[in-house]
Structures are given as structure tokens and as C-alpha cells.
Coordinates of C-alpha atoms in Angstrom, one line a residue:
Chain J
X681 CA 9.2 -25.0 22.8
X682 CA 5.8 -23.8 23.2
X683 CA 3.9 -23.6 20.0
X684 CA 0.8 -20.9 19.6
X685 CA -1.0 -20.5 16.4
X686 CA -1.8 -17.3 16.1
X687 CA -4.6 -17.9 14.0
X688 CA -6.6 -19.6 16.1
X689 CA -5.8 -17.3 19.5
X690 CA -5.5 -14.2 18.1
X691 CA -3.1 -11.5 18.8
X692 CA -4.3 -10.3 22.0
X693 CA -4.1 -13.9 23.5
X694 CA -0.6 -14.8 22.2
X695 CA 0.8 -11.1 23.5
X696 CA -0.8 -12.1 27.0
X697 CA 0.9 -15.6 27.3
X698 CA 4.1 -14.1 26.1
X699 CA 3.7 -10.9 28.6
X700 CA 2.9 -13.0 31.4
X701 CA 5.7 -15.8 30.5
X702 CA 7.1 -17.0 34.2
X703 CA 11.0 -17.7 34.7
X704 CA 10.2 -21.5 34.4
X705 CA 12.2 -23.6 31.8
X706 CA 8.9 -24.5 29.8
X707 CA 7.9 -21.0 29.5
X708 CA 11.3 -19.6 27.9
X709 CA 11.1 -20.3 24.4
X710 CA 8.0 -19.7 21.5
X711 CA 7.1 -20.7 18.1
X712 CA 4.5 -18.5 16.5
X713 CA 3.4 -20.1 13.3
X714 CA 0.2 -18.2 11.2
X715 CA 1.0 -14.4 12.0
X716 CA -0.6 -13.9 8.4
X717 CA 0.6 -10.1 8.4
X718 CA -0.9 -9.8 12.0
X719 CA -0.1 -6.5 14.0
X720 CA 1.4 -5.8 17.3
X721 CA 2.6 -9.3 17.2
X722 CA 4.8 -9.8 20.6
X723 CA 4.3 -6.5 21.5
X724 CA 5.4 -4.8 25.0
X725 CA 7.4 -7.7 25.7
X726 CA 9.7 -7.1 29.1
X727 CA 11.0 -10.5 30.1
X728 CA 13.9 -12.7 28.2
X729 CA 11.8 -14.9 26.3
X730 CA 13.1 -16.2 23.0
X731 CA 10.5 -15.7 20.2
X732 CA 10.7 -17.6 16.6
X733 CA 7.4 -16.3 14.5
X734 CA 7.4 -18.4 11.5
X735 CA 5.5 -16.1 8.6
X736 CA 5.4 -12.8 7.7
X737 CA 3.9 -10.1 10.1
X738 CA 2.0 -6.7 9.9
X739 CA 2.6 -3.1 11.7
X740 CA 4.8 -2.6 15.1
X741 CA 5.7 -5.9 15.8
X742 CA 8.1 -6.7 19.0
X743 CA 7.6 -3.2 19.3
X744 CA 9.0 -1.7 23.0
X745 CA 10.7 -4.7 23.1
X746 CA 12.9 -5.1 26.0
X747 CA 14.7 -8.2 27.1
X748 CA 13.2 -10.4 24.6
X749 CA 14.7 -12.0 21.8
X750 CA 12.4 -11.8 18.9
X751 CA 13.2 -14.0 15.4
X752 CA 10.7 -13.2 12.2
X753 CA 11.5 -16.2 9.6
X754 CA 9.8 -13.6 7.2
X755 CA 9.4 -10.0 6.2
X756 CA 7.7 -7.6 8.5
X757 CA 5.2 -4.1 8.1
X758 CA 5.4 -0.4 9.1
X759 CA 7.2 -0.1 12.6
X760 CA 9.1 -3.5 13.0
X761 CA 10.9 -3.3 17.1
X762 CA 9.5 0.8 17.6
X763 CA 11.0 1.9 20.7
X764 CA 13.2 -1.2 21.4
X765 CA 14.2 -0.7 24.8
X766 CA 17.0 -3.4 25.1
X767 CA 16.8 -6.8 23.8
X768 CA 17.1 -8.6 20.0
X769 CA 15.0 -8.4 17.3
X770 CA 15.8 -10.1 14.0
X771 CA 14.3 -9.9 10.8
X772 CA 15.1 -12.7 8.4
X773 CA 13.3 -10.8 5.3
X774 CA 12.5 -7.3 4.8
X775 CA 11.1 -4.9 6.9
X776 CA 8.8 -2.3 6.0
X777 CA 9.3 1.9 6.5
X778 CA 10.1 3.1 9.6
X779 CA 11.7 0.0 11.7
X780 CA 13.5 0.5 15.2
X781 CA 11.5 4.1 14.9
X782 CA 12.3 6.0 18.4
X783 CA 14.5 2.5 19.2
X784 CA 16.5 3.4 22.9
X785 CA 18.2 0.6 23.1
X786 CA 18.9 -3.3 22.1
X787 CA 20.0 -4.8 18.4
X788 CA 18.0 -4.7 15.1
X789 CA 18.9 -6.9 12.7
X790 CA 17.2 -6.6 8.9
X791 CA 18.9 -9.4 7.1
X792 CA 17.1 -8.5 3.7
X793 CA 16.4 -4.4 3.0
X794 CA 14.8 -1.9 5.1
X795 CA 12.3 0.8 3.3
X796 CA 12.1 4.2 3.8
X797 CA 13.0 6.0 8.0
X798 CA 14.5 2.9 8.6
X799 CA 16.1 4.5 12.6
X800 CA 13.9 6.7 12.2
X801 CA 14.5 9.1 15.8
X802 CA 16.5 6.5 16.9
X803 CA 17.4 7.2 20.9
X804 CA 20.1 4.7 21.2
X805 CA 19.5 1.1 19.7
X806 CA 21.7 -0.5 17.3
X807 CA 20.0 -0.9 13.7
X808 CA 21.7 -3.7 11.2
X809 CA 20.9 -3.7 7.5
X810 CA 22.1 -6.6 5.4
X811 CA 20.8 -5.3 2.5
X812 CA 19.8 -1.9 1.9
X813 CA 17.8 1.0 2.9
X814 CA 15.0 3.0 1.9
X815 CA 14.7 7.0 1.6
X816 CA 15.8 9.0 4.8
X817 CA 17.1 6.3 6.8
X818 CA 18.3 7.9 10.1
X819 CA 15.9 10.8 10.3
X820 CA 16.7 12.9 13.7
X821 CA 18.7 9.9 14.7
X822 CA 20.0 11.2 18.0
X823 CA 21.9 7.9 19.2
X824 CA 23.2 5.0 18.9
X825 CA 24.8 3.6 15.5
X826 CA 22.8 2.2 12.1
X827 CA 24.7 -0.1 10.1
X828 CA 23.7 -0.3 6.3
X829 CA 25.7 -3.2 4.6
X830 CA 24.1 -2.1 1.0
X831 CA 23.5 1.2 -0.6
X832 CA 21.0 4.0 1.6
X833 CA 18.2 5.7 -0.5
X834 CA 18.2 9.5 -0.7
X835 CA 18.5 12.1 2.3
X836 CA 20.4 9.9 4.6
X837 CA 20.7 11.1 8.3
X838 CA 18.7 14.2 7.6
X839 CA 18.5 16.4 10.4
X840 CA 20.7 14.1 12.2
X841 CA 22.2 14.7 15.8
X842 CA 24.7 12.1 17.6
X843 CA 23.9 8.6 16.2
X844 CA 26.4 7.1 14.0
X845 CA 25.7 5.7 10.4
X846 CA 27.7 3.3 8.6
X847 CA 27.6 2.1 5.0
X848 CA 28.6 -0.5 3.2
X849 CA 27.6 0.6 0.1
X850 CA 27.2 3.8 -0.8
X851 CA 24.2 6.6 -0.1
X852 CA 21.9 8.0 -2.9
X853 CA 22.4 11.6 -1.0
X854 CA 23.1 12.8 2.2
X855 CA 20.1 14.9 4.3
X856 CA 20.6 18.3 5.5
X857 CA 23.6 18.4 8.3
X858 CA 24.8 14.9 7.6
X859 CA 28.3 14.5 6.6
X860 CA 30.7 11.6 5.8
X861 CA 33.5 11.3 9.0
X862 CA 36.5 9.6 9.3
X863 CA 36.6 5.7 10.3
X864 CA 39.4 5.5 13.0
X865 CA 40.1 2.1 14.6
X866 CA 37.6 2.8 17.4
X867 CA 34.9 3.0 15.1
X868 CA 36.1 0.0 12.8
X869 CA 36.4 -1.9 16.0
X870 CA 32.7 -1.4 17.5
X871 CA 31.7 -1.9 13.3
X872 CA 33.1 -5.1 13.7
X873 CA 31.5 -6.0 17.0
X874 CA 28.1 -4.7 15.6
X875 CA 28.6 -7.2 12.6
X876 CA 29.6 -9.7 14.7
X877 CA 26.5 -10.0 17.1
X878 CA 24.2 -9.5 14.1
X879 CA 25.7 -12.5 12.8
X880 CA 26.7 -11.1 8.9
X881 CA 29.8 -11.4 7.7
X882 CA 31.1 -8.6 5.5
X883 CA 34.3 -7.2 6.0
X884 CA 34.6 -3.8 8.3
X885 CA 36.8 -2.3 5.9
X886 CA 34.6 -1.4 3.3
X887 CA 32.5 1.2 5.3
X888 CA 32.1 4.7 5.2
X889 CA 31.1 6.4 8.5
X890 CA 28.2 9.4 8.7
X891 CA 27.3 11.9 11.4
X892 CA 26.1 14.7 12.1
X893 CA 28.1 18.6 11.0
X894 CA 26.2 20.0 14.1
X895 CA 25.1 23.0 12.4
X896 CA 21.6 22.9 13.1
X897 CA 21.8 22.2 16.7
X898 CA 21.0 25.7 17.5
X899 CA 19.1 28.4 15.2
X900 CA 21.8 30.6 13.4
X901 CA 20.4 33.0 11.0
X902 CA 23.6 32.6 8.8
X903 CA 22.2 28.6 8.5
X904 CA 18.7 29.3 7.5
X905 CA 18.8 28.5 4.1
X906 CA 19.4 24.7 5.5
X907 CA 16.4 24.6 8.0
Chain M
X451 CA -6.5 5.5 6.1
X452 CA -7.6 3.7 3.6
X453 CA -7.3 0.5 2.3
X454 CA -6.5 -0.2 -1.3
X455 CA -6.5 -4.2 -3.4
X456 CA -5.7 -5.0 -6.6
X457 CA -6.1 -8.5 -8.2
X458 CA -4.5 -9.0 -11.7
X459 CA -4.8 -13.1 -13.4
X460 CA -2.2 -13.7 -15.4
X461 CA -3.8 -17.7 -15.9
X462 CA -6.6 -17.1 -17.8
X463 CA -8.1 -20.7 -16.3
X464 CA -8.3 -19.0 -12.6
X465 CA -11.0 -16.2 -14.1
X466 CA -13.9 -18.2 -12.3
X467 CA -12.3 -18.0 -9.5
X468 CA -11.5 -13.9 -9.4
X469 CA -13.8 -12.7 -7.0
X470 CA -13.6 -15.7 -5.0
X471 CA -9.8 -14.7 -3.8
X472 CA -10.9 -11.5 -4.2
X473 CA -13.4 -10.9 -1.6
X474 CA -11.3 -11.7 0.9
X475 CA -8.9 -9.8 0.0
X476 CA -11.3 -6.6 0.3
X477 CA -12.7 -7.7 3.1
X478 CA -9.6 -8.3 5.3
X479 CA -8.9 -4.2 4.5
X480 CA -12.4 -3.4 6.7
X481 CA -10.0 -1.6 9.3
X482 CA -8.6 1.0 7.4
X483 CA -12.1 2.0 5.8
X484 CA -15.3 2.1 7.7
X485 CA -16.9 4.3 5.6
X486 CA -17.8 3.0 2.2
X487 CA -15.9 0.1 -0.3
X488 CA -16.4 -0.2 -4.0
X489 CA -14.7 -2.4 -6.2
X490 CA -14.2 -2.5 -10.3
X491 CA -13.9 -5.5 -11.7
X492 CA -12.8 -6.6 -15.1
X493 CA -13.9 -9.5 -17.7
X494 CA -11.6 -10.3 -19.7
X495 CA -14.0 -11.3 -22.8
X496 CA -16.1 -8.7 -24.3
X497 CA -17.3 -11.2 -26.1
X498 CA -18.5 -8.2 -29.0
X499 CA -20.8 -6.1 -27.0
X500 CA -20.3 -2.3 -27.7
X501 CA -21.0 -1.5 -24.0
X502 CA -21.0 -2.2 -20.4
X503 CA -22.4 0.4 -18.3
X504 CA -23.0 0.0 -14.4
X505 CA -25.6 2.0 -12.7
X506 CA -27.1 3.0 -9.2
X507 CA -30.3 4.0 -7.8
X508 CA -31.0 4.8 -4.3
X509 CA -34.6 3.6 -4.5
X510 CA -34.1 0.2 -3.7
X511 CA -37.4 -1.2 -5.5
X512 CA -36.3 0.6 -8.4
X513 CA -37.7 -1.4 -12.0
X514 CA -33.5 -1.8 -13.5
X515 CA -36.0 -4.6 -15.7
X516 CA -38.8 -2.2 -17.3
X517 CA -35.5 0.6 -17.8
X518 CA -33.6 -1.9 -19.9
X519 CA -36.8 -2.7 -21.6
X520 CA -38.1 1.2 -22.4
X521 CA -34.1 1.9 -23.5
X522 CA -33.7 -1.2 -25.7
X523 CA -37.1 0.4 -27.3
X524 CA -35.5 3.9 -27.6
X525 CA -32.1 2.9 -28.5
X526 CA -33.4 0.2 -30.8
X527 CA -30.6 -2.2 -29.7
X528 CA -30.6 -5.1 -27.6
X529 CA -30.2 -4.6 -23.8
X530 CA -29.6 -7.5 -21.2
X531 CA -29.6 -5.9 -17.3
X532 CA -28.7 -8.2 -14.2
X533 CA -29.2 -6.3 -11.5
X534 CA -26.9 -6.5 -7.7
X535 CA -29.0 -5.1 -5.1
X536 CA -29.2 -1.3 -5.9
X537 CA -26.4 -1.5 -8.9
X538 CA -27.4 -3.1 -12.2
X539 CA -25.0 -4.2 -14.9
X540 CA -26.7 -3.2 -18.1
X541 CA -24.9 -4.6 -21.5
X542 CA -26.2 -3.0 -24.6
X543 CA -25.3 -3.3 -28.6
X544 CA -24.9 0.6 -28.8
X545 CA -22.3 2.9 -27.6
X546 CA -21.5 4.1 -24.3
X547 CA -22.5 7.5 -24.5
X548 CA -25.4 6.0 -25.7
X549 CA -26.4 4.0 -22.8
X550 CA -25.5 6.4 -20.5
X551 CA -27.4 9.1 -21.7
X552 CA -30.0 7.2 -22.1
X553 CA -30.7 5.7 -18.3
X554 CA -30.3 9.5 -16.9
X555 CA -32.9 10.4 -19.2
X556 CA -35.2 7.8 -17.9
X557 CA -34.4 8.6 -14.7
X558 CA -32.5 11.9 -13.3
X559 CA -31.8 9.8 -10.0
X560 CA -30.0 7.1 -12.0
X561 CA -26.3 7.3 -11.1
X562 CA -23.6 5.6 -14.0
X563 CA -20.8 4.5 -11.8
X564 CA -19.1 2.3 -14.2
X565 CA -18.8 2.3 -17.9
X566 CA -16.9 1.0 -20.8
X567 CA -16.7 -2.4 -22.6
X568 CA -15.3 -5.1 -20.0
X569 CA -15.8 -3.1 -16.2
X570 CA -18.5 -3.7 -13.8
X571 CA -18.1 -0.8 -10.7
X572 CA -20.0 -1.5 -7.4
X573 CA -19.8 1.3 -4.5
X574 CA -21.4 1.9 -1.4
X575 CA -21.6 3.1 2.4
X576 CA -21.1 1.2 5.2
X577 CA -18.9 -1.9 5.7
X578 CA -17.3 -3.7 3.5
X579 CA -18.6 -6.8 4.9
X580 CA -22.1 -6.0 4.2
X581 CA -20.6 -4.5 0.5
X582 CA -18.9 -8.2 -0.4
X583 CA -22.2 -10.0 0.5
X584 CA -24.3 -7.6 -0.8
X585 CA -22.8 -7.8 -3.9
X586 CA -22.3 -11.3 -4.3
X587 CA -18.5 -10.3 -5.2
X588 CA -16.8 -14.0 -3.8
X589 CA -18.9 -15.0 -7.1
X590 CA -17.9 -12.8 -9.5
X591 CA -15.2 -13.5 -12.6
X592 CA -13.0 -12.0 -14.8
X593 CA -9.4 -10.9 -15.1
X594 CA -8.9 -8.7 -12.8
X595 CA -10.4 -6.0 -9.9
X596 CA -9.7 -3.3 -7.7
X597 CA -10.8 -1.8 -4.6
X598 CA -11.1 0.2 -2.0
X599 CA -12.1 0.3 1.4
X600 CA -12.9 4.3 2.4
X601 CA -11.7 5.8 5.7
X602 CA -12.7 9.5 4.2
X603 CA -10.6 12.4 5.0
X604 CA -11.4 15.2 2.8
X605 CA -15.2 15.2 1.2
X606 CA -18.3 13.5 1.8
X607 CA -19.3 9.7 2.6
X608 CA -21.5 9.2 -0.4
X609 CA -22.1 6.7 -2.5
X610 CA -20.7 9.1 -5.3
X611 CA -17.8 9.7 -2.9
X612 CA -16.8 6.8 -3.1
X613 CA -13.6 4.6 -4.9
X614 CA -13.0 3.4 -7.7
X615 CA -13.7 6.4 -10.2
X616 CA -14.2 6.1 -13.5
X617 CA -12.6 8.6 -15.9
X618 CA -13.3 6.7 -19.3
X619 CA -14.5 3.7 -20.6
X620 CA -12.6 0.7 -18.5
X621 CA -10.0 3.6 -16.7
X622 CA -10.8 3.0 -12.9
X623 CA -8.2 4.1 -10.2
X624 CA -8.7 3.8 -5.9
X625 CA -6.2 5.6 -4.3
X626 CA -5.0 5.4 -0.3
X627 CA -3.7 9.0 0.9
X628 CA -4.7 13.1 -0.2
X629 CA -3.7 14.8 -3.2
X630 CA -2.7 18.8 -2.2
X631 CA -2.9 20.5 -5.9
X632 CA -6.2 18.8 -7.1
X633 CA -8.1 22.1 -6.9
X634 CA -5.6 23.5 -9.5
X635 CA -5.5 20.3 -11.4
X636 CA -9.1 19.6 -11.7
X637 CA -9.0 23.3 -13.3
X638 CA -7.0 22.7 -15.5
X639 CA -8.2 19.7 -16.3
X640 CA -12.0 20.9 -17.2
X641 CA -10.1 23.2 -18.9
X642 CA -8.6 20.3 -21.2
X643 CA -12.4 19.3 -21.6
X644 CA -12.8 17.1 -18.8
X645 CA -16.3 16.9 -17.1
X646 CA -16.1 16.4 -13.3
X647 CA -18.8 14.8 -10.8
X648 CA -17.5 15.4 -7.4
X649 CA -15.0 17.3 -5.7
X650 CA -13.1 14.3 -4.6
X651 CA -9.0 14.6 -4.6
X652 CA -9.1 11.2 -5.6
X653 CA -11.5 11.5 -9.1
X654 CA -9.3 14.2 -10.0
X655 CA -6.2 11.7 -10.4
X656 CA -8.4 9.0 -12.1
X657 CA -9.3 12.4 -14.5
X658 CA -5.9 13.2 -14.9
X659 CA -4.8 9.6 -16.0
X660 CA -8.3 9.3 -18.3
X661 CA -6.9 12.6 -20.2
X662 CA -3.4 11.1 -20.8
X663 CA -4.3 7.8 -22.1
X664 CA -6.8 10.1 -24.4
X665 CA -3.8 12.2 -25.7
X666 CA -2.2 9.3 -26.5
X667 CA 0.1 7.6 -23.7
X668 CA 0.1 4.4 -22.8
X669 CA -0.8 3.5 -19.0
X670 CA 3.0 3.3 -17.7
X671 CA 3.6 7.0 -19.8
X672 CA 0.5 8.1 -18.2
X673 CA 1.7 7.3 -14.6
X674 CA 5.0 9.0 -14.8
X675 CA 3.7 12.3 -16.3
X676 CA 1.2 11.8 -13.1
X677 CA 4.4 11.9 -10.5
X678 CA 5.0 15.2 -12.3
X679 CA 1.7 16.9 -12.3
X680 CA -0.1 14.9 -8.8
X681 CA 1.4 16.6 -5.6
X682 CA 0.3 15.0 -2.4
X683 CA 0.4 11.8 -0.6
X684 CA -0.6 8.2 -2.7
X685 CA -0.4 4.6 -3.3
X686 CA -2.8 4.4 -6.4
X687 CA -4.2 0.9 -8.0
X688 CA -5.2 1.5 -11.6
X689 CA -7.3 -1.1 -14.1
X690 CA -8.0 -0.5 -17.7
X691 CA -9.6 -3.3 -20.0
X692 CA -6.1 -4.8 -20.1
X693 CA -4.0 -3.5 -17.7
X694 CA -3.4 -3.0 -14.1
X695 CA -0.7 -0.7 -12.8
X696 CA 0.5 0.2 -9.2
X697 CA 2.2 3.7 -7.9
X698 CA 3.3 5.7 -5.0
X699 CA 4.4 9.4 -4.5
X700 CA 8.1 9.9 -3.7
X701 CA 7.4 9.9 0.0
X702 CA 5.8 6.4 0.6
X703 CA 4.3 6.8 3.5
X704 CA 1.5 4.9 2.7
X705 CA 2.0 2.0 2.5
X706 CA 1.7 -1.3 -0.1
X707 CA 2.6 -4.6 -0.9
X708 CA 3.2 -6.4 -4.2
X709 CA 3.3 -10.2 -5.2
X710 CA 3.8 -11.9 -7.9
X711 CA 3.2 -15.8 -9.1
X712 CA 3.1 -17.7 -12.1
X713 CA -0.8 -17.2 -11.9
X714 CA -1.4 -14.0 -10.8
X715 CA 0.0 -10.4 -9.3
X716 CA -1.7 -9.2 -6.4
X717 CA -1.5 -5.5 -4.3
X718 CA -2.7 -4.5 -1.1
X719 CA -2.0 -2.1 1.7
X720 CA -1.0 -4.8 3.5
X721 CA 0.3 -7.9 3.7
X722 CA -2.6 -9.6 5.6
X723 CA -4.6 -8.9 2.9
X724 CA -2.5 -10.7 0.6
X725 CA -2.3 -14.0 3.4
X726 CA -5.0 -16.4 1.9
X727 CA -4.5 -16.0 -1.2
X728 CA -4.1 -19.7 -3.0
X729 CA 0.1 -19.8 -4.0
X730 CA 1.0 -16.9 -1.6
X731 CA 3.6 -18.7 0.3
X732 CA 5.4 -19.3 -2.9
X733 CA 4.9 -15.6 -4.6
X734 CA 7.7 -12.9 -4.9
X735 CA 6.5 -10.4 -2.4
X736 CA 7.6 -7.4 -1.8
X737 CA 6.8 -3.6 -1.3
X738 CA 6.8 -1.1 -4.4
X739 CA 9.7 1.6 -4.5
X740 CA 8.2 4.9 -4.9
X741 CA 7.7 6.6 -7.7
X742 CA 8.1 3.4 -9.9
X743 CA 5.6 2.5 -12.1
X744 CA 4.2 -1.4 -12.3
X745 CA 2.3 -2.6 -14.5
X746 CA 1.1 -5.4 -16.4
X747 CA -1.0 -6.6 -19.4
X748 CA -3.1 -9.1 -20.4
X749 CA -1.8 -11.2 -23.1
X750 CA -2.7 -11.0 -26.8
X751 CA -6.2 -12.5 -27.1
X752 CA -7.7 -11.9 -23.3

């Protein structure tokens, strides 16, 4: 374990090191103690390093993220893992507005609440919420599924295209075009996998599945009231 | 952008030490405003004095001594001046209006940027390095601050431009984001017999909250008839002589952080503001839901 205090490097420094990390043994795994709220903190990571950041972080960390598995023993800012690529992220407090923003692909996992656009555009990655979420989580979510163990804020999945949205709890409202769907045992089944990799146990059974109605896919004049 | 701090002791015993975790505080928000940085801070003990009035002058040579001397002879009241660079704290046995009428008689370039019983108001230009050192803030006490660092967006870079506004005696307010109906509202509000100084977005909301603690609300009442009436984006900080409050608009898009101990509450844009501060590691932290109102008071006796 290769231990970098972030206080005394800075974040330029630490983001080169973990960039440039080599395929050898001693260069696999990182401690990152001091972030004191920090930005871009393991940012535009692309090799399979795992990353434990002991403290709370700023704006856009592990953001583009791919291959890297990224912990945070802590909460995080604005833009936590934007535009994952593949890879793991994981949040042990709560995250700020806007995390796994644009995500494409990789896991998420918020073990305390999300704020406001948590997924926001999301383009494939897998977003998991222990707790709950903030105002219009899953804004023009076009892939990949977001996974709310608690209650959603208002305007969920507004504007949403093909990502799935499940939730344990239950949503304050529902955005324009997003409706509740039926959970069939396809969808419990990938639920449970979700859970399963993000490491929370809460039983499958108690979600309710949200998508998109498709009606504002393409401009209809009789929908325009809804635009 | 702008960055936004607010400091509130709950242990009277750390009021010595109020500008000293303050500063930093302010300082760590240099980022997100280059332009200008104020702050308002807040004894707690009057101690009697009628009034506590806070004053600029751009001439930087400028006599704050003979002033206090030829108003003390005018007003025929006592008045003690200690003067911050181009600011001077004046504290006078006489009334506000008194004072403040008084020191822009003297002198028409005389600018009051703070008044009341308990706040002192220091704003400039430039950066908020320079602003804390200038103003000898890490040395400053009392119960609590705010402030502001300016990234501007929609009126000038003045000293007069910039955070916190006062609106009444003690009622100061920094704000991060743009209000979008302040032309209407400040209208309205001159209307209600309000007197404006600038046409800032962000004096009109410190206005606004002045004339509903004047009709008779209390700060938290105040606030929530402000998520009615303010339309636009805000995180708002908010002292009076014994309280401190925190709000965002419905949207939340920009952003703040809250934490608590048994010593003190603290608020800042961000967290990293919020990182040195003596206890942080174990305060309650987290971010305000919007359109809440928090606030909190100083206890019987401050």
C-alpha cells in the first residue's frame, strides 16, 4: 500500500502518480489520507488501481474513471465519478448534486444519500443509493439502471429515455415522461445482482421499477403541454 | 461563482478565537471570488453602547481620528474610532441614524457599510488574501461572521458592490448565485419605504429580509416568506445581532455545506473551507436541503 498525503503533494502530483501507476505489484494499491475537500481528486484514472482516500473530498472526484476502483471513507462534492467509463467507485458518506453525471459505464455506490441530479444524463453506468436521493435524480437518464434504496426527491427521471430506475422507498414525484413499470423476474434478478456487487443488503422485493412512457421521444403537437 | 462562509459560536469561551478560525475559512473560498471579499462580523456584548457604525473612505490618509473628534463635538456624545486600513469602526453613545448622518455630513465621500449595535462590516476589491491581512480579520472576536468572496456576474466590482449588505441595524446577508425578479422587488420594496444604494441583486434580498423583520417576523418567518417572493438562483448566509440563518432556492444548484458541534455551526460553499476548522472531524456535516430554513440563536444573555 502506497500512502500519499495529499496535503503535502497536492492534487496535481497525487493524480500524476496514480495516472502513471505501472502494472507492478507495489504500484496497485493507494491510500490518500488529507483530501480536505480537495477537487479532481484521482481524476482521469484508466488503469486498475485500487484507491482508498481516507477524508472527505471536493468537486469531480474519480471523475472519467475507468478501470480503477476508487473507495471515499467520507462524503464527497458536486460531480462525484462524472463520466465513469467502467470501473468502481464507492462512496462511504454522502455525495453531493449531480454524481455519476454523463456516467457510460462502471458501478456507483453512495452508501449514505445522494443530493439533487444524482445520474444526472447517465449514458450507461450503474448508480447505487443506500440512502436516498435528492430532487430530479435521473434527469435525461438515457441508460443504464439507478438504484435508490430510500425515498427519491421530486421530479424523478424527468425527461427520461431508456435507463432504468428502481426504488426502494418511494418517490416525492415523478418528472415529465416517467412512469412506474412492472418488476418481472428479469428485472428483480439484475436488482439483485446490482445489490449484490454494491455490497447492501436490502431485500429485491421491495422495489418499484421506473422508466421512461416514450412520449417525448419525438415532437408531437398533441404532447406539447408536457415539453 | 461565488464563495459564501458563515461562522456561528455556540461556546461563548471560543469568542477570542472567532476570526482566528475564521480567516481561514474566507480565505480557502479565494477561487470562486477574485473580485472583491467582505466580511460582517458580530460581538456578542454590546456592552451598552447605542451604536456601532462601520465606515469607508477611499482616501487612504483620510483623518477617521479628527472625524470622531469634530462628531463627538456635534453630537455631544462620546465617540471612540479604531480604524482598519480604509474602514474605521466608530462606537458612539447616540443613535444610529445619528452617527450616520453625521460622518456623511462631514464628509460626502464617507461610505457607512456597516451599522447597528454589535456588527463591524469590512469590504473591498481584490483578493481576499490581501482583504484577511489587510484587515487584521485572524484577530478579530465575537460570536459570529459572514462572508463572501465575489466572483461578480451582474453589476459592478466596487467596493459598494460588494457582500455582505446591510439592510438594518445588525441585518447582514452574502449570497452565492443571481436573483431574476429583483428589479420588480426592489420596486416594490422602495415602495414599502425602503431606501436603496446600489443596483445589486443581492442588496435587494438583504432589503427584502430588513423589511420583514421590520413588519414584525422573526428571522426563520422572514426567510420562508423570502422563498415566496425571491425568484432566482441562491444559497444565502444571514447574521443579525443574535442570529445566523442559512437558505437555498428550491433548485440547489449552488452549492453549501453545514456542520455542526458542540462549540459551534459553521457554512461554506464548500467543504474545504470547512477542513481546518478545530473539532471538524467530529462535527455533523452535511449539505442543507433546499428551501429549508436553518437557523440558530445565541443564548439568553450573549
Amino acid at each position: 500500500m502506497n500512502t500519499v498525503d495529499l496535503a503535502a503533494t497536492g492534487v496535481r502530483e497525487l493524480n500524476r502518480r496514480l495516472q502513471l501507476a505501472s502494472d507492478d505489484p507495489s504500484e496497485q494499491s493507494w491510500l490518500v489520507i488529507n483530501p480536505k475537500g480537495a477537487h479532481a481528486v484521482a481524476a482521469g484514472l484508466t488503469r486498475p488501481v485500487r484507491i482508498q482516500i481516507d477524508g472527505h473530498v471536493g468537486y469531480y472526484c474519480a471523475g472519467m474513471n475507468q478501470a480503477a476502483a476508487v473507495t471515499i471513507d467520507g462524503h464527497c462534492g458536486t460531480g462525484i465519478a462524472e463520466n465513469i467509463m467502467s470501473g468502481l467507485v464507492r462512496v462511504r458518506g454522502n455525495a453531493s448534486q449531480s454524481a455519476g453525471a454523463s456516467g457510460h459505464g462502471g458501478l456507483l455506490v453512495i452508501e449514505g444519500n445522494a443530493g439533487p441530479r444524482c445520474g444526472i444524463s447517465m449514458k450507461g453506468v450503474d448508480i447505487v443509493v443506500g440512502g436516498k436521493t435528492g430532487h430530479m435524480s435521473g434527469f435525461m437518464a438515457q441508460s443504464g439502471n439507478l438504484v435508490v434504496c430510500g425515498d427519491a426527491g421530486h421530479d424523478l427521471g424527468d425527461s427520461i429515455y431508456e435507463a432504468a430506475i428502481y426504488v426502494g422507498g418511494s418517490p416525492a414525484s415523478l418528472g415529465t415522461d416517467c412512469v412506474e413499470k412492472d418488476m418481472t423476474p428479469k428485472h428483480r434478478s439484475l436488482l439483485r445482482d446490482l445489490l449484490s456487487r454494491a455490497g447492501i443488503e436490502i431485500d429485491p422485493d421491495r422495489f418499484r421499477r421506473f422508466g421512461s412512457a416514450r412520449k417525448l421521444y419525438h415532437f408531437r403537437v398533441d404532447h406539447a403541454d408536457a415539453y | 461563482m461565488c464563495g459564501i462562509v458563515g461562522l456561528f459560536l455556540k461556546n461563548p469561551a471560543l469568542r477570542g478565537s472567532l476570526g482566528g478560525y475564521f480567516a481561514p475559512m474566507l480565505a480557502s473560498m479565494g477561487e470562486r471570488g477574485p473580485d472583491s471579499a467582505g466580511i460582517a462580523v458580530y460581538e456578542a456584548e454590546p456592552q451598552g453602547r447605542a451604536s456601532r457604525v462601520t465606515a469607508f473612505h477611499p482616501d487612504a490618509g483620510f483623518s477617521w481620528e479628527s472625524v470622531a473628534a469634530e462628531l463627538s463635538r456635534r453630537l455631544a456624545a462620546e465617540v471612540r474610532v479604531v480604524v482598519k486600513a480604509d474602514h474605521a469602526v466608530l462606537e458612539a453613545d447616540h443613535d444610529v441614524s445619528g452617527v450616520t448622518r453625521g460622518l456623511t455630513d462631514l464628509d460626502p465621500d464617507v461610505r457607512v457599510v456597516g451599522y447597528g449595535k454589535s456588527v463591524a462590516v469590512f469590504k473591498d476589491k481584490g483578493s481576499v488574501a490581501e482583504i484577511v491581512a489587510r484587515y487584521g480579520v485572524a484577530d478579530m472576536a465575537g460570536s459570529h461572521a459572514i462572508g463572501h468572496t465575489r466572483m461578480a456576474t451582474e453589476s459592478d466590482v466596487t467596493t459598494g458592490h460588494s457582500h455582505p449588505f446591510i439592510a438594518d441595524d445588525d441585518v447582514c446577508l452574502v449570497h452565492n448565485g443571481s436573483l431574476s425578479n429583483h428589479n420588480r422587488l426592489r420596486g416594490w420594496l422602495i415602495r414599502q419605504g425602503m431606501q436603496f444604494e446600489t443596483d445589486n441583486d443581492t442588496e435587494v434580498a438583504a432589503r427584502y429580509v430588513a423589511h420583514r423583520l421590520q413588519q414584525g417576523s422573526g428571522l426563520k418567518e422572514a426567510l420562508e416568506a423570502g422563498l415566496r417572493d425571491l425568484d432566482g438562483f441562491f444559497t444565502f448566509a444571514i447574521g443579525t445581532r443574535t442570529g445566523f440563518a442559512v437558505l437555498r432556492d428550491g433548485f440547489a444548484c449552488k452549492p453549501a455545506v453545514l456542520a455542526e458541534t458542540g462549540d459551534w455551526v459553521a457554512m461554506a460553499s464548500e467543504f474545504r473551507s470547512l477542513a481546518e476548522l478545530p473539532g471538524v472531524e467530529q462535527a455533523d456535516i452535511w449539505e442543507p436541503e433546499p428551501e429549508v430554513v436553518y437557523d440558530w440563536t445565541l443564548g439568553p444573555g450573549a
